[in-house]
Tab-separated table of C-alpha atoms in Angstrom:
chain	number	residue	atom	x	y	z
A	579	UNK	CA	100.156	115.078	75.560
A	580	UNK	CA	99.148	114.102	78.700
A	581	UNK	CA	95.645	113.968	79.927
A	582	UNK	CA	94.268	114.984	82.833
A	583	UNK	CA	91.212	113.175	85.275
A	584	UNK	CA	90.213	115.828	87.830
A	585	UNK	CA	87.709	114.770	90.848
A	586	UNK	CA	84.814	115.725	88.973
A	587	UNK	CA	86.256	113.553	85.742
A	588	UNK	CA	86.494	110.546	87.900
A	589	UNK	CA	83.178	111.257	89.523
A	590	UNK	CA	81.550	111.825	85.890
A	591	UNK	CA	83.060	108.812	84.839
A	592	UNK	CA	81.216	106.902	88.165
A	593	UNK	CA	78.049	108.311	87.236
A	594	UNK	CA	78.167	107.159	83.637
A	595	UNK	CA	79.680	103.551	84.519
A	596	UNK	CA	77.325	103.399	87.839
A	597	UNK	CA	79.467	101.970	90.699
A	598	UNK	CA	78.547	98.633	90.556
A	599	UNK	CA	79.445	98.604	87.341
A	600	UNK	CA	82.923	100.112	88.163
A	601	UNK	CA	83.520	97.833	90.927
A	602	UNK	CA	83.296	95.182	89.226
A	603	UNK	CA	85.329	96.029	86.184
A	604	UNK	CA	88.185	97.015	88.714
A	605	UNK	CA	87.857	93.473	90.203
A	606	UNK	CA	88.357	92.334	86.889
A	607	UNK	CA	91.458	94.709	86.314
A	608	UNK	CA	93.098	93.747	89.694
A	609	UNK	CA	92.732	89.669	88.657
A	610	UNK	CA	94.592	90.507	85.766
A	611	UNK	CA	97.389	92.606	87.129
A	612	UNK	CA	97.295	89.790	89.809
A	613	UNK	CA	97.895	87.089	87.410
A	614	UNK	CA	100.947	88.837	86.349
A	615	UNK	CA	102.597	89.038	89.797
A	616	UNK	CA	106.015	87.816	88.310
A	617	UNK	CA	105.869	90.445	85.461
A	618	UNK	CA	106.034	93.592	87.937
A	619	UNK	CA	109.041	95.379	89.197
A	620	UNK	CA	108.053	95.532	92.621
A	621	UNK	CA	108.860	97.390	96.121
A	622	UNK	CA	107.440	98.597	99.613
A	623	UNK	CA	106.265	102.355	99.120
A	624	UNK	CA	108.237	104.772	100.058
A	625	UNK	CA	107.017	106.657	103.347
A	626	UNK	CA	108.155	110.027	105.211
A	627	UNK	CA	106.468	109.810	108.621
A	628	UNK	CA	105.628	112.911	111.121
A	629	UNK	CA	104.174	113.225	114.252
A	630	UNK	CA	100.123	113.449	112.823
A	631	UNK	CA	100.846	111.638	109.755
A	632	UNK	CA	102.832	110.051	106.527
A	633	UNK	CA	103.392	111.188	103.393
A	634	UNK	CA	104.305	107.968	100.738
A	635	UNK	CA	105.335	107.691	97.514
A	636	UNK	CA	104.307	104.193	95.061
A	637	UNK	CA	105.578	102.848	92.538
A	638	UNK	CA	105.250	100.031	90.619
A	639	UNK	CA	106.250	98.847	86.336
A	640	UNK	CA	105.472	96.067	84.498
A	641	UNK	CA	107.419	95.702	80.338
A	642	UNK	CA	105.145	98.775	79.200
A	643	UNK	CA	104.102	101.262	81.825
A	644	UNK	CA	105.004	102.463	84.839
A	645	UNK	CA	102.883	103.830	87.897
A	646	UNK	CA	103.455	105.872	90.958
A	647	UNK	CA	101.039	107.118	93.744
A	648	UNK	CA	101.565	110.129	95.986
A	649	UNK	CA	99.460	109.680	99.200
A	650	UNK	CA	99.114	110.772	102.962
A	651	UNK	CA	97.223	109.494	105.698
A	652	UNK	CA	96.645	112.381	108.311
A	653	UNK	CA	93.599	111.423	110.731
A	654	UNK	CA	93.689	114.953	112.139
A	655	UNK	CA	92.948	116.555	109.000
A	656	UNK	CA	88.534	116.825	109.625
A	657	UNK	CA	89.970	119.598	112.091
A	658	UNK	CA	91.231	121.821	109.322
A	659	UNK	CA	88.851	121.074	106.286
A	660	UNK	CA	90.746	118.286	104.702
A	661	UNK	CA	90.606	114.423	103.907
A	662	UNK	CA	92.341	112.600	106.129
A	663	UNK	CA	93.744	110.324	102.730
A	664	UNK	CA	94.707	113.040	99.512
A	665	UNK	CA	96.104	111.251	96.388
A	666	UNK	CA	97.350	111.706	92.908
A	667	UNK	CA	98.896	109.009	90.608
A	668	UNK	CA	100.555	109.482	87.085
A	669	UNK	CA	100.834	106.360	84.664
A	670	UNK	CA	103.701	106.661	82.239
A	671	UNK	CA	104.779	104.614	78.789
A	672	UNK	CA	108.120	102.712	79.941
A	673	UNK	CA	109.577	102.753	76.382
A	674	UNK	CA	110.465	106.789	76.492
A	675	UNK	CA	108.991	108.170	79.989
A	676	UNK	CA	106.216	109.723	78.773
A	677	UNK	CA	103.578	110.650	81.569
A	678	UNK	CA	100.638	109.547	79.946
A	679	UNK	CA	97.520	110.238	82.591
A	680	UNK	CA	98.156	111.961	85.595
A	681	UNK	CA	94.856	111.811	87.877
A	682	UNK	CA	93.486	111.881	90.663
A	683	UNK	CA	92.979	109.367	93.275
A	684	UNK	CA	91.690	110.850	96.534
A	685	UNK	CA	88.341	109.043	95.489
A	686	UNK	CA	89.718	106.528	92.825
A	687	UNK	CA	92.094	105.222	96.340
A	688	UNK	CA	88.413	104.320	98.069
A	689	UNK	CA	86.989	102.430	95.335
A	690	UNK	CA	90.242	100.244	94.088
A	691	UNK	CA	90.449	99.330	98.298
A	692	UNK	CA	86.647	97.998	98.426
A	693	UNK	CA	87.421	96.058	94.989
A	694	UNK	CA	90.514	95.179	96.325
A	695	UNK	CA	89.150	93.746	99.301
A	696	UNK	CA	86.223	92.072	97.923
A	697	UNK	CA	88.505	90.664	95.325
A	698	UNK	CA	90.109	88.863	98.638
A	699	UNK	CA	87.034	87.953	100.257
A	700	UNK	CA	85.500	86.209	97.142
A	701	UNK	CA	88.465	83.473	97.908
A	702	UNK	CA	88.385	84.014	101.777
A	703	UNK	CA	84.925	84.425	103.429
A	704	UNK	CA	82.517	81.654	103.263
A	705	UNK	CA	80.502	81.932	99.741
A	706	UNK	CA	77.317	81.774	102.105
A	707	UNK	CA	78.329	85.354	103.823
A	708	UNK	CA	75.206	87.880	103.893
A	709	UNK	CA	76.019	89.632	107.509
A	710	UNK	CA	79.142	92.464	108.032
A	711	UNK	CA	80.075	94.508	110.716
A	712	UNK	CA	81.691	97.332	109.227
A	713	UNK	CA	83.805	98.953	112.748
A	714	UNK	CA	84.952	102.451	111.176
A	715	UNK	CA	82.514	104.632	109.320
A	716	UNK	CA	84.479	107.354	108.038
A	717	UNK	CA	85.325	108.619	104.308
A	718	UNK	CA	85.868	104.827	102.933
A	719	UNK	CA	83.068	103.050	104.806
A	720	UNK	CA	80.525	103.522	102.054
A	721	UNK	CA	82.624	102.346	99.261
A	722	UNK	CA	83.531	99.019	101.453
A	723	UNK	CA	79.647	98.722	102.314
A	724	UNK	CA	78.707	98.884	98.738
A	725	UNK	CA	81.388	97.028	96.966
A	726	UNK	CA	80.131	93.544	99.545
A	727	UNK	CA	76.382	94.635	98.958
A	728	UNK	CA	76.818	94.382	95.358
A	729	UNK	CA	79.524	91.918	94.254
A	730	UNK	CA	79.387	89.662	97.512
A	731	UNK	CA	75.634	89.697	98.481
A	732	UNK	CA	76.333	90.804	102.032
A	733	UNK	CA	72.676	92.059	103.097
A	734	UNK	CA	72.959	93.641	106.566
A	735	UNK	CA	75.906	95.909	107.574
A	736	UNK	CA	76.082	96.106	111.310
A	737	UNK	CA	77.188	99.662	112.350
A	738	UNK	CA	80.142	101.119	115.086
A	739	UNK	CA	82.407	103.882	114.851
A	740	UNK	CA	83.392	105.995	118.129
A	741	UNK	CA	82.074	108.893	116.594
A	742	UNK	CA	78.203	109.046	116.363
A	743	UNK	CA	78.347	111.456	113.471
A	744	UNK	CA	79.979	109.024	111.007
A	745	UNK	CA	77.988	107.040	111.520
A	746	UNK	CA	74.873	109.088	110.822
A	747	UNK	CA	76.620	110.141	107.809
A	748	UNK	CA	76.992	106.622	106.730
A	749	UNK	CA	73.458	105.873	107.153
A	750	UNK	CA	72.035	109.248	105.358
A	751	UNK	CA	73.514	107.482	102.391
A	752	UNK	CA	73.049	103.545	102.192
A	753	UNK	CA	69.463	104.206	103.412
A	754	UNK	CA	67.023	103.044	100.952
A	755	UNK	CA	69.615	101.088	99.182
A	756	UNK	CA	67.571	98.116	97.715
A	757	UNK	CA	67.906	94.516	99.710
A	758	UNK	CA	70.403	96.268	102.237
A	759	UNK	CA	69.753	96.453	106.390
A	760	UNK	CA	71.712	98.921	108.157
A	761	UNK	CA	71.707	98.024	112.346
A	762	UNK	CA	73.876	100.642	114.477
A	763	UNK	CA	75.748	99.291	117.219
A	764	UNK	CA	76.319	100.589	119.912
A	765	UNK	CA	80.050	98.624	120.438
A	766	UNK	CA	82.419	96.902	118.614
A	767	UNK	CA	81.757	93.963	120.694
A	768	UNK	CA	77.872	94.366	119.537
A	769	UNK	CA	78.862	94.803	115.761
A	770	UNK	CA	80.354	91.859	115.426
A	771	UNK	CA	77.558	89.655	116.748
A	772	UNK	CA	76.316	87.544	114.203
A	773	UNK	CA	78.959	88.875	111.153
A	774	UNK	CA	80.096	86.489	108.470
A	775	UNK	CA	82.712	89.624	107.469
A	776	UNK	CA	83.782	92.100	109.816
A	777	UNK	CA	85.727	95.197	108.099
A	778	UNK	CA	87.608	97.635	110.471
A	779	UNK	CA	88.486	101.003	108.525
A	780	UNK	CA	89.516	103.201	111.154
A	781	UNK	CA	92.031	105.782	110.664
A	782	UNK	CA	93.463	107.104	114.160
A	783	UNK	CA	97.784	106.271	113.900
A	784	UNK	CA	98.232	104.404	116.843
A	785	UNK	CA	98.313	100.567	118.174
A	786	UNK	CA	94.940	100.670	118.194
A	787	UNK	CA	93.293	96.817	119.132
A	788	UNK	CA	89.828	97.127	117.426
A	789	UNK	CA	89.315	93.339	117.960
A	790	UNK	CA	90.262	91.003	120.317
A	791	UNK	CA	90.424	87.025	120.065
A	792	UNK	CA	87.351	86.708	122.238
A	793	UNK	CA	84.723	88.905	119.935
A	794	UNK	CA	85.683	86.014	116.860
A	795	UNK	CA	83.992	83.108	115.784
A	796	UNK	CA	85.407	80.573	113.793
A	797	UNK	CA	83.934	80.789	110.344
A	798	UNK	CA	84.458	84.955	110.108
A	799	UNK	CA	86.686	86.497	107.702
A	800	UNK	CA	88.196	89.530	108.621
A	801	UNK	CA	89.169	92.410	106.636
A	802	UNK	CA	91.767	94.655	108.019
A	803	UNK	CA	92.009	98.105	106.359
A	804	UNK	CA	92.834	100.494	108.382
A	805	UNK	CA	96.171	99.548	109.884
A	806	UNK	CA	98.607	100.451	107.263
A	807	UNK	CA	101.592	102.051	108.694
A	808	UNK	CA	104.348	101.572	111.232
A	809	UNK	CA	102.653	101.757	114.643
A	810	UNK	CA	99.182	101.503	113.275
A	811	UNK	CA	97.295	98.126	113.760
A	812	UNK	CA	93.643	97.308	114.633
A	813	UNK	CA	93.627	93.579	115.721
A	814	UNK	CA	95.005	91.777	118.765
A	815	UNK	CA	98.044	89.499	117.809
A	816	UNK	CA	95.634	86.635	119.511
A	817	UNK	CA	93.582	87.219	116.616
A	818	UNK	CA	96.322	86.711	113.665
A	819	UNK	CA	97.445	83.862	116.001
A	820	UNK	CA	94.166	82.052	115.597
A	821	UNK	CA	93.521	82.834	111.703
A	822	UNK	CA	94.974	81.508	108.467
A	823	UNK	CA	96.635	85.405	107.059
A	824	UNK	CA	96.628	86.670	103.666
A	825	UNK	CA	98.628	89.740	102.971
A	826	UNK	CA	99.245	91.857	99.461
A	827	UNK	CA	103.240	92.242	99.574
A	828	UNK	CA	104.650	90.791	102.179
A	829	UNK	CA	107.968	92.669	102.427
A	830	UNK	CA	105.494	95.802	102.887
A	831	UNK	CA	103.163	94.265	104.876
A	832	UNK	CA	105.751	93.072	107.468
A	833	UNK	CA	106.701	96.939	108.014
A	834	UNK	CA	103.266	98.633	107.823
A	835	UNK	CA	100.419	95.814	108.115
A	836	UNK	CA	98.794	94.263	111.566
A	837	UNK	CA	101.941	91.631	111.386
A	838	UNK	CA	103.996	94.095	112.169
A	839	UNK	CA	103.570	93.024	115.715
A	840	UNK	CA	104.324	89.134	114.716
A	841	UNK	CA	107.580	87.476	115.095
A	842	UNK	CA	109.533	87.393	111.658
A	843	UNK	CA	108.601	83.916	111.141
A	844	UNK	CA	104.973	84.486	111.585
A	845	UNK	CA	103.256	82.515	108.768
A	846	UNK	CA	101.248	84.679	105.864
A	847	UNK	CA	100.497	83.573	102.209
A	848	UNK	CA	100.652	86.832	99.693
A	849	UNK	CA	97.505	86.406	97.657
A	850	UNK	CA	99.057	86.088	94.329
A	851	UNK	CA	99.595	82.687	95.075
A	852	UNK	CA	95.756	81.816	96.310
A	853	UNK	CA	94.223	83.920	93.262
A	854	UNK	CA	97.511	81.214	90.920
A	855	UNK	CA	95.980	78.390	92.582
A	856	UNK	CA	99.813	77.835	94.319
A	857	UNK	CA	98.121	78.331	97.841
A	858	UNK	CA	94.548	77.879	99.348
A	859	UNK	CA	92.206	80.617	100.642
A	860	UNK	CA	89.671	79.212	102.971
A	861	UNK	CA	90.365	75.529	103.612
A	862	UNK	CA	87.343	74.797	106.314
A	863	UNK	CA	83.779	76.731	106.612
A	864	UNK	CA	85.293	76.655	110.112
A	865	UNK	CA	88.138	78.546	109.523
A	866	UNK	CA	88.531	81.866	110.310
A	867	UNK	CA	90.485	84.321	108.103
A	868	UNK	CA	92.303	87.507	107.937
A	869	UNK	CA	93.432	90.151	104.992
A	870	UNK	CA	95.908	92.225	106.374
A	871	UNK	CA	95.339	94.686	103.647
A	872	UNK	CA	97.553	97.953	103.417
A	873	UNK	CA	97.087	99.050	99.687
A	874	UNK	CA	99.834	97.910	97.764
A	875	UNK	CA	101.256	99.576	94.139
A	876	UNK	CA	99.915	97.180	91.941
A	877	UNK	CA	96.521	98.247	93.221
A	878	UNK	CA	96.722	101.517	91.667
A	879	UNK	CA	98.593	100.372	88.795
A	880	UNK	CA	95.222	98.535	87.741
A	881	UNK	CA	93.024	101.623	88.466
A	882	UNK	CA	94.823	104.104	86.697
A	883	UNK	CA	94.774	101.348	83.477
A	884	UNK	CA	91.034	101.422	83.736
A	885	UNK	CA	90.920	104.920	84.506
A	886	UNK	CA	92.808	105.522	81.172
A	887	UNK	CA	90.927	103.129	78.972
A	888	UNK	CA	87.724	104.539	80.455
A	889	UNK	CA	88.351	107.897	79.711
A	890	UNK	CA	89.276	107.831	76.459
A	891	UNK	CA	86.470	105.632	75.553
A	892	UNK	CA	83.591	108.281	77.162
A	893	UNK	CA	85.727	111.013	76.101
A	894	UNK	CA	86.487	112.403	79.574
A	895	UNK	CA	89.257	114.512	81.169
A	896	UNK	CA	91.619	116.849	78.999
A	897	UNK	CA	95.213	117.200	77.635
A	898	UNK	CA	97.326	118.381	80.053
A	899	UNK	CA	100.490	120.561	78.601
A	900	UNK	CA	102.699	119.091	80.925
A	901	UNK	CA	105.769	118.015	79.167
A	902	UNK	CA	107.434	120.859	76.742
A	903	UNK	CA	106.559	119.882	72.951
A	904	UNK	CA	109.207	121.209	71.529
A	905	UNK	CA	110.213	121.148	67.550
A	906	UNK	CA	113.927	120.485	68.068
A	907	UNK	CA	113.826	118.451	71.189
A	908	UNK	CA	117.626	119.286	72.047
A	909	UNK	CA	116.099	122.489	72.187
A	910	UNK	CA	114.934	123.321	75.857
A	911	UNK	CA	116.020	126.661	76.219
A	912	UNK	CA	114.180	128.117	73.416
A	913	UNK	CA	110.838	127.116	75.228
A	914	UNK	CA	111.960	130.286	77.459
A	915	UNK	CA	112.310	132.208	74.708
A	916	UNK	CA	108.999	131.118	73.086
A	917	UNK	CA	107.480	132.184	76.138
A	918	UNK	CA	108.804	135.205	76.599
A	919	UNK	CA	107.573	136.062	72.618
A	920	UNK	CA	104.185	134.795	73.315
A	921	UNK	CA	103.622	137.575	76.663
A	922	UNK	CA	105.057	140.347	74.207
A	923	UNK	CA	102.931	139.453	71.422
């Protein structure tokens, strides 16, 4: 049978973990699935683009179970009621195909990303990081803000999005959170003053340049989330020129990620290889460095293992009849005629 993890299931299961809590123990499931690079059957997602958006499909196995991810990313969608990013993911058992969880991961998506890239700045930004401009303060902003508040120590989030409202919004709910300064900006430019990290997690689908080479310091890390499609980037190819560039997948990251606008030849290190010890993050306090993040399979491969174990150990979610159980396997058709017994009856 397979179970089911609606919204609220994944929300109940936040509220019992606490999300510091979670966070960390997805950091902890994304080193491990890291660790096994070479053990995953791997490929770029698989994307249908329109005119206001993409719909993508992703997939991902390892020996024992196998993952997909249905997601879109449709920044017109506040117009008509609905999340610009919708997702659902299914884990299966390899051995006979067996869909084992299918949940949700509209909200599960937001909180594997801010693990995901904290995991990255851990070996990135300079262990002595407390300031972050955070440039985009839509639906993942808070997740980002919280994940470096409580796993990295960043203490002051400096504030810009073009739209005043998010970023009221964003405020109404960090405020009060203990040993954390929120400062709105008034400009990207402004934002960035100061920042150790600077996060950009804007969602419009265009060649957007968010920052340019002369609003960077040496010494920042930057962590680019929001461009993460074909024709969507956020930083200004000076800016990749001048930093040392760690990507997730780089045969995906070379179609959807900022170096997409970078010769072939342009030099990134997947960060497998840093977390392996085969490559280094941050070589100099001086340096500055970039995650080119676009989400990547594996990423939701971890989250829907923790969302399973999790689960089943606080007894959430519920089975699901989703595949036919069936006495005589060989026997599909006489589910129709079970059916059709069970409305008489």
């Amino acid at each position: 049978m397979t179970r089911l993890l609606t919204t609220q299931d994944v929300a109940h299961l936040v509220q019992r973990v606490g999300l510091p809590d979670l966070f960390r123990r997805l950091v902890g499931a994304l080193e491990e699935d890291y660790l096994r690079w070479a053990e995953f059957d791997k490929t770029p997602r698989v994307a249908a683009h329109s005119p206001d958006g993409v719909i993508e499909l992703m997939p991902i196995a390892d020996a024992s179970l196998y993952s997909f991810k249905y997601v879109n990313g449709h920044p017109k969608n506040h117009r008509f009621g609905l999340p610009t990013v919708m997702a659902f993911g299914v884990l299966a058992d390899v051995d006979t195909g067996a869909p084992v969880l299918l949940s949700e991961l509209t909200l599960t998506t937001a909180m594997r990303t801010a693990a995901t890239s904290v995991m990255v700045a851990k070996r990135l930004a300079r262990p002595d990081s407390r300031v972050m401009a955070l440039i985009g303060n839509g639906a993942q902003s808070e997740f980002q803000a919280l994940a470096f508040h409580h796993l990295l120590g960043i203490r002051e989030l400096r504030l810009f999005d073009i739209d005043p409202a998010a970023t009221q919004k964003l405020v109404r709910h960090l405020e009060g959170t203990p040993g954390l300064t929120l400062t709105v900006c008034s400009s990207t430019a402004e934002a960035v003053q100061g920042a150790d990290i600077i996060t950009t997690v804007t969602a419009d689908k265009a060649n957007a340049t968010i920052l340019t080479p002369d609003m960077i310091r040496p010494g920042q890390h930057i962590n680019g989330v929001g461009g993460d499609c074909p024709g969507k980037t956020e930083l200004h190819p000076g800016v990749l020129q001048a930093a040392r560039v760690i990507v997730e997948y780089e045969p995906q990251s070379r179609i959807e990620g900022d170096v997409q606008q970078m010769p072939a030849d342009f030099p990134v290190t997947e960060f497998w290889r840093v977390l392996a010890g085969q490559a280094s993050g941050r070589e100099t306090a001086e340096q500055i460095t970039v995650f080119d993040s676009v989400g990547f399979a594996l990423e939701d491969f971890s989250a829907l293992r923790l969302l399973r174990d999790l689960s089943q150990q606080l007894g959430l979610g519920a089975p699901l009849d989703l595949i036919p159980q069936m006495a005589d396997p060989k026997d599909l058709f006489g589910e129709l005629q079970l059916s059709q017994q069970r409305q008489a009856a």
